[in-house]
mmCIF file of C-alpha atoms (C1' of nucleotides) in Angstrom:
data_model
loop_
_atom_site.group_PDB
_atom_site.id
_atom_site.type_symbol
_atom_site.label_atom_id
_atom_site.label_comp_id
_atom_site.label_asym_id
_atom_site.label_seq_id
_atom_site.Cartn_x
_atom_site.Cartn_y
_atom_site.Cartn_z
ATOM 1 C CA MET A 275 0.170 -0.104 -0.071
ATOM 2 C CA LYS A 276 2.746 2.517 1.235
ATOM 3 C CA PHE A 277 4.840 1.314 -1.867
ATOM 4 C CA LYS A 278 1.963 1.802 -4.123
ATOM 5 C CA LEU A 279 1.417 5.643 -3.226
ATOM 6 C CA ILE A 280 5.265 6.213 -3.470
ATOM 7 C CA ASP A 281 5.230 4.712 -6.787
ATOM 8 C CA ILE A 282 2.343 6.923 -8.198
ATOM 9 C CA ASP A 283 4.089 9.817 -6.704
ATOM 10 C CA LEU A 284 7.143 9.277 -8.273
ATOM 11 C CA ILE A 285 6.116 8.380 -11.660
ATOM 12 C CA LYS A 286 3.596 11.867 -11.325
ATOM 13 C CA LYS A 287 7.076 13.653 -10.965
ATOM 14 C CA CYS A 288 8.811 11.984 -13.866
ATOM 15 C CA PRO A 289 7.723 13.285 -17.600
ATOM 16 C CA GLU A 290 8.846 10.015 -19.318
ATOM 17 C CA THR A 291 6.845 7.722 -16.698
ATOM 18 C CA TYR A 292 3.860 9.981 -16.388
ATOM 19 C CA LEU A 293 3.350 9.948 -20.497
ATOM 20 C CA LEU A 294 4.023 6.239 -20.600
ATOM 21 C CA ALA A 295 0.955 5.564 -18.161
ATOM 22 C CA VAL A 296 -1.216 8.500 -20.234
ATOM 23 C CA ASN A 297 -0.551 6.135 -23.178
ATOM 24 C CA ASP A 298 -1.293 2.677 -21.566
ATOM 25 C CA THR A 299 -4.402 4.321 -21.057
ATOM 26 C CA LEU A 300 -5.093 5.969 -24.318
ATOM 27 C CA ASN A 301 -4.333 2.286 -25.882
ATOM 28 C CA VAL A 302 -7.287 0.987 -24.050
ATOM 29 C CA LEU A 303 -9.486 3.933 -25.437
ATOM 30 C CA ALA A 304 -8.529 4.290 -28.869
ATOM 31 C CA GLY A 305 -10.891 5.363 -31.370
ATOM 32 C CA LYS A 306 -13.903 7.396 -31.475
ATOM 33 C CA TRP A 307 -16.639 5.111 -29.482
ATOM 34 C CA LYS A 308 -14.711 3.243 -26.599
ATOM 35 C CA LEU A 309 -15.556 6.309 -24.245
ATOM 36 C CA PRO A 310 -19.085 6.630 -25.347
ATOM 37 C CA ILE A 311 -19.505 2.896 -24.559
ATOM 38 C CA MET A 312 -17.901 2.653 -21.444
ATOM 39 C CA ALA A 313 -19.621 5.937 -20.126
ATOM 40 C CA SER A 314 -22.830 4.143 -21.250
ATOM 41 C CA LEU A 315 -22.072 0.751 -18.983
ATOM 42 C CA GLN A 316 -21.548 3.276 -16.288
ATOM 43 C CA PHE A 317 -25.160 2.844 -15.586
ATOM 44 C CA GLY A 318 -25.083 -0.825 -15.387
ATOM 45 C CA LYS A 319 -25.105 -3.902 -17.922
ATOM 46 C CA LYS A 320 -26.532 -3.087 -21.400
ATOM 47 C CA ARG A 321 -27.394 -5.003 -24.180
ATOM 48 C CA PHE A 322 -26.494 -4.804 -27.723
ATOM 49 C CA LYS A 323 -29.608 -2.706 -28.627
ATOM 50 C CA ASP A 324 -29.320 -0.685 -25.594
ATOM 51 C CA LEU A 325 -26.226 0.563 -26.159
ATOM 52 C CA GLU A 326 -27.060 1.333 -29.946
ATOM 53 C CA LYS A 327 -30.073 3.322 -29.055
ATOM 54 C CA GLU A 328 -28.079 5.171 -25.967
ATOM 55 C CA ILE A 329 -24.898 6.059 -28.118
ATOM 56 C CA PRO A 330 -26.118 8.161 -30.949
ATOM 57 C CA LYS A 331 -24.910 7.669 -34.466
ATOM 58 C CA ILE A 332 -22.955 4.258 -33.714
ATOM 59 C CA THR A 333 -23.535 2.079 -36.481
ATOM 60 C CA PRO A 334 -24.181 -2.134 -35.348
ATOM 61 C CA ARG A 335 -20.343 -2.896 -37.208
ATOM 62 C CA MET A 336 -18.612 -0.084 -34.780
ATOM 63 C CA LEU A 337 -20.376 -0.869 -31.661
ATOM 64 C CA SER A 338 -19.789 -4.741 -32.646
ATOM 65 C CA LYS A 339 -15.952 -4.099 -32.908
ATOM 66 C CA GLU A 340 -15.507 -1.668 -30.125
ATOM 67 C CA LEU A 341 -17.417 -4.013 -27.604
ATOM 68 C CA ARG A 342 -14.804 -6.702 -29.034
ATOM 69 C CA ASP A 343 -11.703 -4.519 -28.061
ATOM 70 C CA LEU A 344 -12.832 -3.596 -24.827
ATOM 71 C CA GLU A 345 -13.593 -7.254 -24.223
ATOM 72 C CA ILE A 346 -9.960 -8.409 -25.363
ATOM 73 C CA ASN A 347 -8.522 -5.488 -23.092
ATOM 74 C CA GLY A 348 -10.292 -6.568 -20.004
ATOM 75 C CA MET A 349 -12.728 -4.096 -19.628
ATOM 76 C CA VAL A 350 -15.943 -5.679 -20.451
ATOM 77 C CA THR A 351 -17.385 -9.502 -20.336
ATOM 78 C CA ARG A 352 -19.970 -10.874 -22.479
ATOM 79 C CA THR A 353 -22.803 -12.785 -21.399
ATOM 80 C CA VAL A 354 -24.557 -14.859 -23.802
ATOM 81 C CA TYR A 355 -28.491 -15.978 -22.966
ATOM 82 C CA GLY A 356 -30.049 -18.683 -24.590
ATOM 83 C CA THR A 357 -33.229 -17.236 -24.976
ATOM 84 C CA TYR A 358 -35.372 -16.425 -27.522
ATOM 85 C CA PRO A 359 -34.512 -13.902 -29.139
ATOM 86 C CA VAL A 360 -30.649 -14.523 -28.414
ATOM 87 C CA ALA A 361 -29.886 -11.714 -25.214
ATOM 88 C CA VAL A 362 -26.340 -10.490 -25.058
ATOM 89 C CA GLU A 363 -25.460 -8.583 -21.891
ATOM 90 C CA TYR A 364 -22.473 -6.376 -21.909
ATOM 91 C CA GLU A 365 -21.004 -5.544 -18.294
ATOM 92 C CA PHE A 366 -17.819 -4.274 -16.608
ATOM 93 C CA THR A 367 -15.037 -6.270 -15.329
ATOM 94 C CA GLU A 368 -13.216 -4.911 -12.098
ATOM 95 C CA SER A 369 -10.965 -2.954 -14.728
ATOM 96 C CA GLY A 370 -13.698 -1.348 -16.217
ATOM 97 C CA LYS A 371 -15.155 -0.262 -12.868
ATOM 98 C CA SER A 372 -12.414 1.299 -11.631
ATOM 99 C CA PHE A 373 -12.116 3.356 -14.696
ATOM 100 C CA LYS A 374 -15.465 5.354 -13.277
ATOM 101 C CA LYS A 375 -13.179 7.793 -11.793
ATOM 102 C CA VAL A 376 -11.460 8.776 -15.149
ATOM 103 C CA ILE A 377 -14.664 9.193 -17.043
ATOM 104 C CA ASP A 378 -16.069 11.448 -14.140
ATOM 105 C CA ALA A 379 -12.991 13.429 -14.433
ATOM 106 C CA MET A 380 -13.831 13.603 -18.233
ATOM 107 C CA VAL A 381 -17.340 14.720 -17.407
ATOM 108 C CA GLU A 382 -16.503 17.151 -14.759
ATOM 109 C CA TRP A 383 -14.019 18.875 -16.698
ATOM 110 C CA GLY A 384 -16.218 18.634 -20.043
ATOM 111 C CA ILE A 385 -19.033 20.769 -17.970
ATOM 112 C CA GLU A 386 -16.845 23.401 -16.619
ATOM 113 C CA HIS A 387 -15.107 23.620 -20.248
ATOM 114 C CA ARG A 388 -18.460 24.115 -21.529
ATOM 115 C CA ASN A 389 -19.261 26.828 -18.946
ATOM 116 C CA ARG A 390 -16.013 28.272 -19.418
ATOM 117 C CA VAL A 391 -16.783 28.545 -23.228
ATOM 118 C CA LEU A 392 -20.215 29.648 -23.275
ATOM 119 C CA LYS A 393 -19.472 32.206 -20.570
ATOM 120 C CA MET B 111 -21.676 27.143 -6.602
ATOM 121 C CA LYS B 112 -24.387 25.419 -4.957
ATOM 122 C CA PHE B 113 -26.005 25.192 -8.435
ATOM 123 C CA LYS B 114 -22.858 24.148 -10.011
ATOM 124 C CA LEU B 115 -22.749 21.039 -7.769
ATOM 125 C CA ILE B 116 -26.567 20.182 -8.143
ATOM 126 C CA ASP B 117 -26.192 20.382 -12.089
ATOM 127 C CA ILE B 118 -23.262 18.157 -12.033
ATOM 128 C CA ASP B 119 -24.867 15.441 -9.979
ATOM 129 C CA LEU B 120 -27.783 15.630 -11.962
ATOM 130 C CA ILE B 121 -25.759 15.330 -14.994
ATOM 131 C CA LYS B 122 -24.043 12.434 -13.619
ATOM 132 C CA LYS B 123 -27.255 10.910 -13.021
ATOM 133 C CA CYS B 124 -28.472 11.091 -16.620
ATOM 134 C CA PRO B 125 -27.055 9.134 -19.166
ATOM 135 C CA GLU B 126 -27.527 11.181 -21.978
ATOM 136 C CA THR B 127 -25.909 14.375 -20.458
ATOM 137 C CA TYR B 128 -23.546 12.224 -19.121
ATOM 138 C CA LEU B 129 -22.491 11.122 -22.818
ATOM 139 C CA LEU B 130 -22.559 14.591 -24.017
ATOM 140 C CA ALA B 131 -19.979 15.774 -21.397
ATOM 141 C CA VAL B 132 -17.852 13.006 -22.524
ATOM 142 C CA ASN B 133 -18.018 14.057 -25.742
ATOM 143 C CA ASP B 134 -17.324 17.330 -25.015
ATOM 144 C CA THR B 135 -14.257 16.329 -23.759
ATOM 145 C CA LEU B 136 -13.630 13.790 -26.129
ATOM 146 C CA ASN B 137 -13.575 16.156 -29.422
ATOM 147 C CA VAL B 138 -10.904 18.397 -27.387
ATOM 148 C CA LEU B 139 -8.460 15.479 -27.342
ATOM 149 C CA ALA B 140 -9.151 14.221 -30.464
ATOM 150 C CA GLY B 141 -6.068 12.178 -32.160
ATOM 151 C CA LYS B 142 -3.451 10.526 -31.106
ATOM 152 C CA TRP B 143 -1.327 13.275 -29.692
ATOM 153 C CA LYS B 144 -3.177 15.592 -27.832
ATOM 154 C CA LEU B 145 -2.823 13.864 -24.542
ATOM 155 C CA PRO B 146 0.511 13.570 -24.841
ATOM 156 C CA ILE B 147 1.248 16.927 -25.661
ATOM 157 C CA MET B 148 -1.283 18.016 -22.471
ATOM 158 C CA ALA B 149 0.481 15.437 -20.340
ATOM 159 C CA SER B 150 4.026 17.041 -21.130
ATOM 160 C CA LEU B 151 2.800 20.424 -20.688
ATOM 161 C CA GLN B 152 1.800 19.245 -17.067
ATOM 162 C CA PHE B 153 5.613 19.831 -16.360
ATOM 163 C CA GLY B 154 5.499 23.345 -16.974
ATOM 164 C CA LYS B 155 5.965 25.710 -20.391
ATOM 165 C CA LYS B 156 7.877 24.126 -23.075
ATOM 166 C CA ARG B 157 9.291 25.035 -26.279
ATOM 167 C CA PHE B 158 8.834 23.226 -29.650
ATOM 168 C CA LYS B 159 12.008 21.218 -29.669
ATOM 169 C CA ASP B 160 11.396 20.162 -26.076
ATOM 170 C CA LEU B 161 7.724 18.802 -26.771
ATOM 171 C CA GLU B 162 9.376 17.115 -29.885
ATOM 172 C CA LYS B 163 12.178 15.481 -27.916
ATOM 173 C CA GLU B 164 10.055 14.623 -25.171
ATOM 174 C CA ILE B 165 7.010 12.838 -27.059
ATOM 175 C CA PRO B 166 8.587 9.634 -28.702
ATOM 176 C CA LYS B 167 7.765 9.119 -32.470
ATOM 177 C CA ILE B 168 5.785 12.491 -32.585
ATOM 178 C CA THR B 169 6.913 14.429 -36.134
ATOM 179 C CA PRO B 170 7.067 18.479 -36.129
ATOM 180 C CA ARG B 171 4.195 18.526 -38.703
ATOM 181 C CA MET B 172 1.964 16.521 -36.348
ATOM 182 C CA LEU B 173 3.197 18.524 -33.053
ATOM 183 C CA SER B 174 2.275 21.717 -35.262
ATOM 184 C CA LYS B 175 -1.144 20.573 -36.199
ATOM 185 C CA GLU B 176 -1.925 19.540 -32.872
ATOM 186 C CA LEU B 177 -0.725 22.422 -30.911
ATOM 187 C CA ARG B 178 -2.538 24.431 -33.375
ATOM 188 C CA ASP B 179 -5.810 22.614 -32.670
ATOM 189 C CA LEU B 180 -4.832 22.832 -28.802
ATOM 190 C CA GLU B 181 -5.024 26.684 -29.089
ATOM 191 C CA ILE B 182 -7.826 27.183 -31.212
ATOM 192 C CA ASN B 183 -9.690 25.114 -28.411
ATOM 193 C CA GLY B 184 -8.309 27.221 -25.834
ATOM 194 C CA MET B 185 -6.241 24.878 -24.058
ATOM 195 C CA VAL B 186 -3.043 26.550 -24.713
ATOM 196 C CA THR B 187 -1.336 29.640 -25.459
ATOM 197 C CA ARG B 188 1.295 30.571 -28.039
ATOM 198 C CA THR B 189 3.817 32.916 -27.365
ATOM 199 C CA VAL B 190 6.844 34.133 -29.658
ATOM 200 C CA TYR B 191 9.911 35.814 -28.426
ATOM 201 C CA GLY B 192 11.894 37.845 -30.887
ATOM 202 C CA THR B 193 15.008 36.426 -29.832
ATOM 203 C CA TYR B 194 17.610 34.434 -31.653
ATOM 204 C CA PRO B 195 16.970 31.523 -32.756
ATOM 205 C CA VAL B 196 13.118 32.511 -32.667
ATOM 206 C CA ALA B 197 11.686 30.935 -29.087
ATOM 207 C CA VAL B 198 7.874 30.048 -29.198
ATOM 208 C CA GLU B 199 6.664 28.705 -25.772
ATOM 209 C CA TYR B 200 3.634 26.812 -25.307
ATOM 210 C CA GLU B 201 1.867 27.192 -21.873
ATOM 211 C CA PHE B 202 -1.417 25.976 -20.172
ATOM 212 C CA THR B 203 -4.570 28.295 -20.478
ATOM 213 C CA GLU B 204 -6.920 28.102 -17.330
ATOM 214 C CA SER B 205 -8.728 25.463 -19.103
ATOM 215 C CA GLY B 206 -5.691 23.687 -19.734
ATOM 216 C CA LYS B 207 -4.303 23.663 -16.248
ATOM 217 C CA SER B 208 -7.719 22.199 -14.943
ATOM 218 C CA PHE B 209 -7.378 19.598 -17.455
ATOM 219 C CA LYS B 210 -4.771 18.477 -15.140
ATOM 220 C CA LYS B 211 -7.520 16.121 -12.728
ATOM 221 C CA VAL B 212 -8.238 14.254 -16.024
ATOM 222 C CA ILE B 213 -4.954 13.401 -16.669
ATOM 223 C CA ASP B 214 -3.814 12.236 -13.292
ATOM 224 C CA ALA B 215 -6.899 10.154 -13.180
ATOM 225 C CA MET B 216 -5.608 8.469 -16.354
ATOM 226 C CA VAL B 217 -2.246 8.099 -14.940
ATOM 227 C CA GLU B 218 -3.335 6.518 -12.154
ATOM 228 C CA TRP B 219 -5.819 4.178 -13.816
ATOM 229 C CA GLY B 220 -3.008 3.600 -16.223
ATOM 230 C CA ILE B 221 -0.563 2.512 -13.746
ATOM 231 C CA GLU B 222 -3.048 0.147 -11.881
ATOM 232 C CA HIS B 223 -4.561 -1.521 -15.089
ATOM 233 C CA ARG B 224 -0.832 -2.405 -15.562
ATOM 234 C CA ASN B 225 -0.228 -3.614 -12.363
ATOM 235 C CA ARG B 226 -3.651 -5.673 -12.463
ATOM 236 C CA VAL B 227 -2.721 -7.350 -16.042
ATOM 237 C CA LEU B 228 1.087 -8.021 -15.338
ATOM 238 C CA LYS B 229 -0.007 -9.668 -11.971
ATOM 239 C "C1'" DT C 45 31.596 31.898 -46.070
ATOM 240 C "C1'" DA C 46 29.897 27.270 -44.170
ATOM 241 C "C1'" DT C 47 27.558 25.645 -40.292
ATOM 242 C "C1'" DA C 48 24.136 24.532 -36.922
ATOM 243 C "C1'" DG C 49 20.071 25.608 -34.033
ATOM 244 C "C1'" DT C 50 15.070 27.069 -33.839
ATOM 245 C "C1'" DG C 51 10.376 26.401 -35.519
ATOM 246 C "C1'" DG C 52 8.173 25.419 -38.437
ATOM 247 C "C1'" DT C 53 5.751 24.115 -43.587
ATOM 248 C "C1'" DA C 54 5.035 21.657 -48.526
ATOM 249 C "C1'" DT C 55 4.113 17.714 -50.975
ATOM 250 C "C1'" DA C 56 3.277 12.829 -51.677
ATOM 251 C "C1'" DC C 57 1.825 8.957 -49.726
ATOM 252 C "C1'" DA C 58 0.057 4.839 -47.027
ATOM 253 C "C1'" DA C 59 -2.430 3.393 -43.236
ATOM 254 C "C1'" DA C 60 -6.447 3.426 -39.823
ATOM 255 C "C1'" DA C 61 -10.712 4.557 -38.701
ATOM 256 C "C1'" DG C 62 -15.473 5.005 -39.904
ATOM 257 C "C1'" DT C 63 -19.753 4.963 -42.698
ATOM 258 C "C1'" DA C 64 -23.386 2.989 -45.806
ATOM 259 C "C1'" DT C 65 -25.897 -0.365 -46.832
ATOM 260 C "C1'" DA C 66 -27.484 -4.650 -47.267
ATOM 261 C "C1'" DG C 67 -27.806 -9.212 -45.473
ATOM 262 C "C1'" DT C 68 -28.021 -13.489 -41.989
ATOM 263 C "C1'" DA C 69 -29.720 -16.779 -38.392
ATOM 264 C "C1'" DA C 70 -32.801 -18.136 -35.068
ATOM 265 C "C1'" DC C 71 -37.170 -18.152 -33.489
ATOM 266 C "C1'" DA C 72 -41.714 -16.587 -32.179
ATOM 267 C "C1'" DT C 73 -46.118 -14.243 -33.030
ATOM 268 C "C1'" DC C 74 -49.928 -12.950 -35.954
ATOM 269 C "C1'" DG D 191 -46.132 -17.820 -44.190
ATOM 270 C "C1'" DA D 192 -45.190 -13.133 -43.572
ATOM 271 C "C1'" DT D 193 -43.389 -10.079 -40.187
ATOM 272 C "C1'" DG D 194 -40.596 -8.723 -36.654
ATOM 273 C "C1'" DT D 195 -37.009 -8.760 -33.117
ATOM 274 C "C1'" DT D 196 -31.923 -9.266 -31.464
ATOM 275 C "C1'" DA D 197 -27.398 -9.856 -32.534
ATOM 276 C "C1'" DC D 198 -24.552 -9.297 -35.250
ATOM 277 C "C1'" DT D 199 -21.503 -9.658 -40.387
ATOM 278 C "C1'" DA D 200 -19.669 -8.837 -44.999
ATOM 279 C "C1'" DT D 201 -18.700 -5.800 -48.349
ATOM 280 C "C1'" DA D 202 -17.468 -1.099 -50.511
ATOM 281 C "C1'" DC D 203 -16.442 2.684 -50.027
ATOM 282 C "C1'" DT D 204 -14.957 7.814 -47.925
ATOM 283 C "C1'" DT D 205 -12.791 10.179 -44.982
ATOM 284 C "C1'" DT D 206 -9.454 10.927 -41.386
ATOM 285 C "C1'" DT D 207 -5.043 10.452 -39.334
ATOM 286 C "C1'" DG D 208 -0.242 9.657 -39.394
ATOM 287 C "C1'" DT D 209 4.463 9.178 -42.013
ATOM 288 C "C1'" DA D 210 8.216 10.185 -44.914
ATOM 289 C "C1'" DT D 211 11.075 13.377 -46.781
ATOM 290 C "C1'" DA D 212 12.688 17.586 -47.894
ATOM 291 C "C1'" DC D 213 12.647 22.223 -47.471
ATOM 292 C "C1'" DC D 214 12.883 27.583 -45.854
ATOM 293 C "C1'" DA D 215 13.894 31.921 -43.011
ATOM 294 C "C1'" DC D 216 16.193 33.474 -39.580
ATOM 295 C "C1'" DT D 217 20.854 34.478 -37.613
ATOM 296 C "C1'" DA D 218 24.969 33.768 -34.253
ATOM 297 C "C1'" DT D 219 29.110 31.718 -34.311
ATOM 298 C "C1'" DA D 220 33.737 29.417 -35.922
#
DNA sequence: TATAGTGGTATACAAAAGTATAGTAACATC
DNA sequence: GATGTTACTATACTTTTGTATACCACTATA
């Protein structure tokens, strides 16, 4: 615990390691749609059609592809139910859940920035 | 002040406005290089060549283009000094400074995620 | 006079990302 | 048996993004 805190503080003080950590995060989020999907899943597990409806302008091709990427990167789990019609649910893993802090920070900044720009 | 807090809480509870705010942030950060540039500027104002050296693999074309975008979006200021050889400094605006919270959240998550994956 | 450093731009090209549109399989209801 | 629903995939295409390479103007120093 103590080591971890020291570790993070050290990384924050060194431009190179700081940039590395930002890039780690960036790689998981690459593209136009991963963050909107992540934001949508903050509100609980969702099905394919729910996400499609909630995220404006996304095509099923993109949604399918991006969900696959997020699954590969260990951000979401995919559960298939053998009901009629087939139901598939997407839900956060632990990594996905812990990402909430980042998205909340982005939401807060987005609101602030919008206020500043409109003012 | 009180209104603002209520406002943010409301937005966080509504998927649509939440997604909107995420997209506002996303638009300012579009592309591969803006976040690395922002992260690099966390450590104080920098000159063109400094940024070029600090950000691995970026070309001057991309650096120039992305800095211009960030300037247009009110994230950085550009100051030219008529010295020999011409010096140009890039520095955060208030919006840029307030963005530190977001980047720090990303850095922290990046480190955590890396630890989880390597474990 | 040749060279080097700063802060870029120009041109051409390659690769990646995203879009539009259509279609599929499985079933269940009307 | 026609239609609708869910969760996609296939194909072809356009747009955006990024790369490689070369080049410019300025000026101080050797």
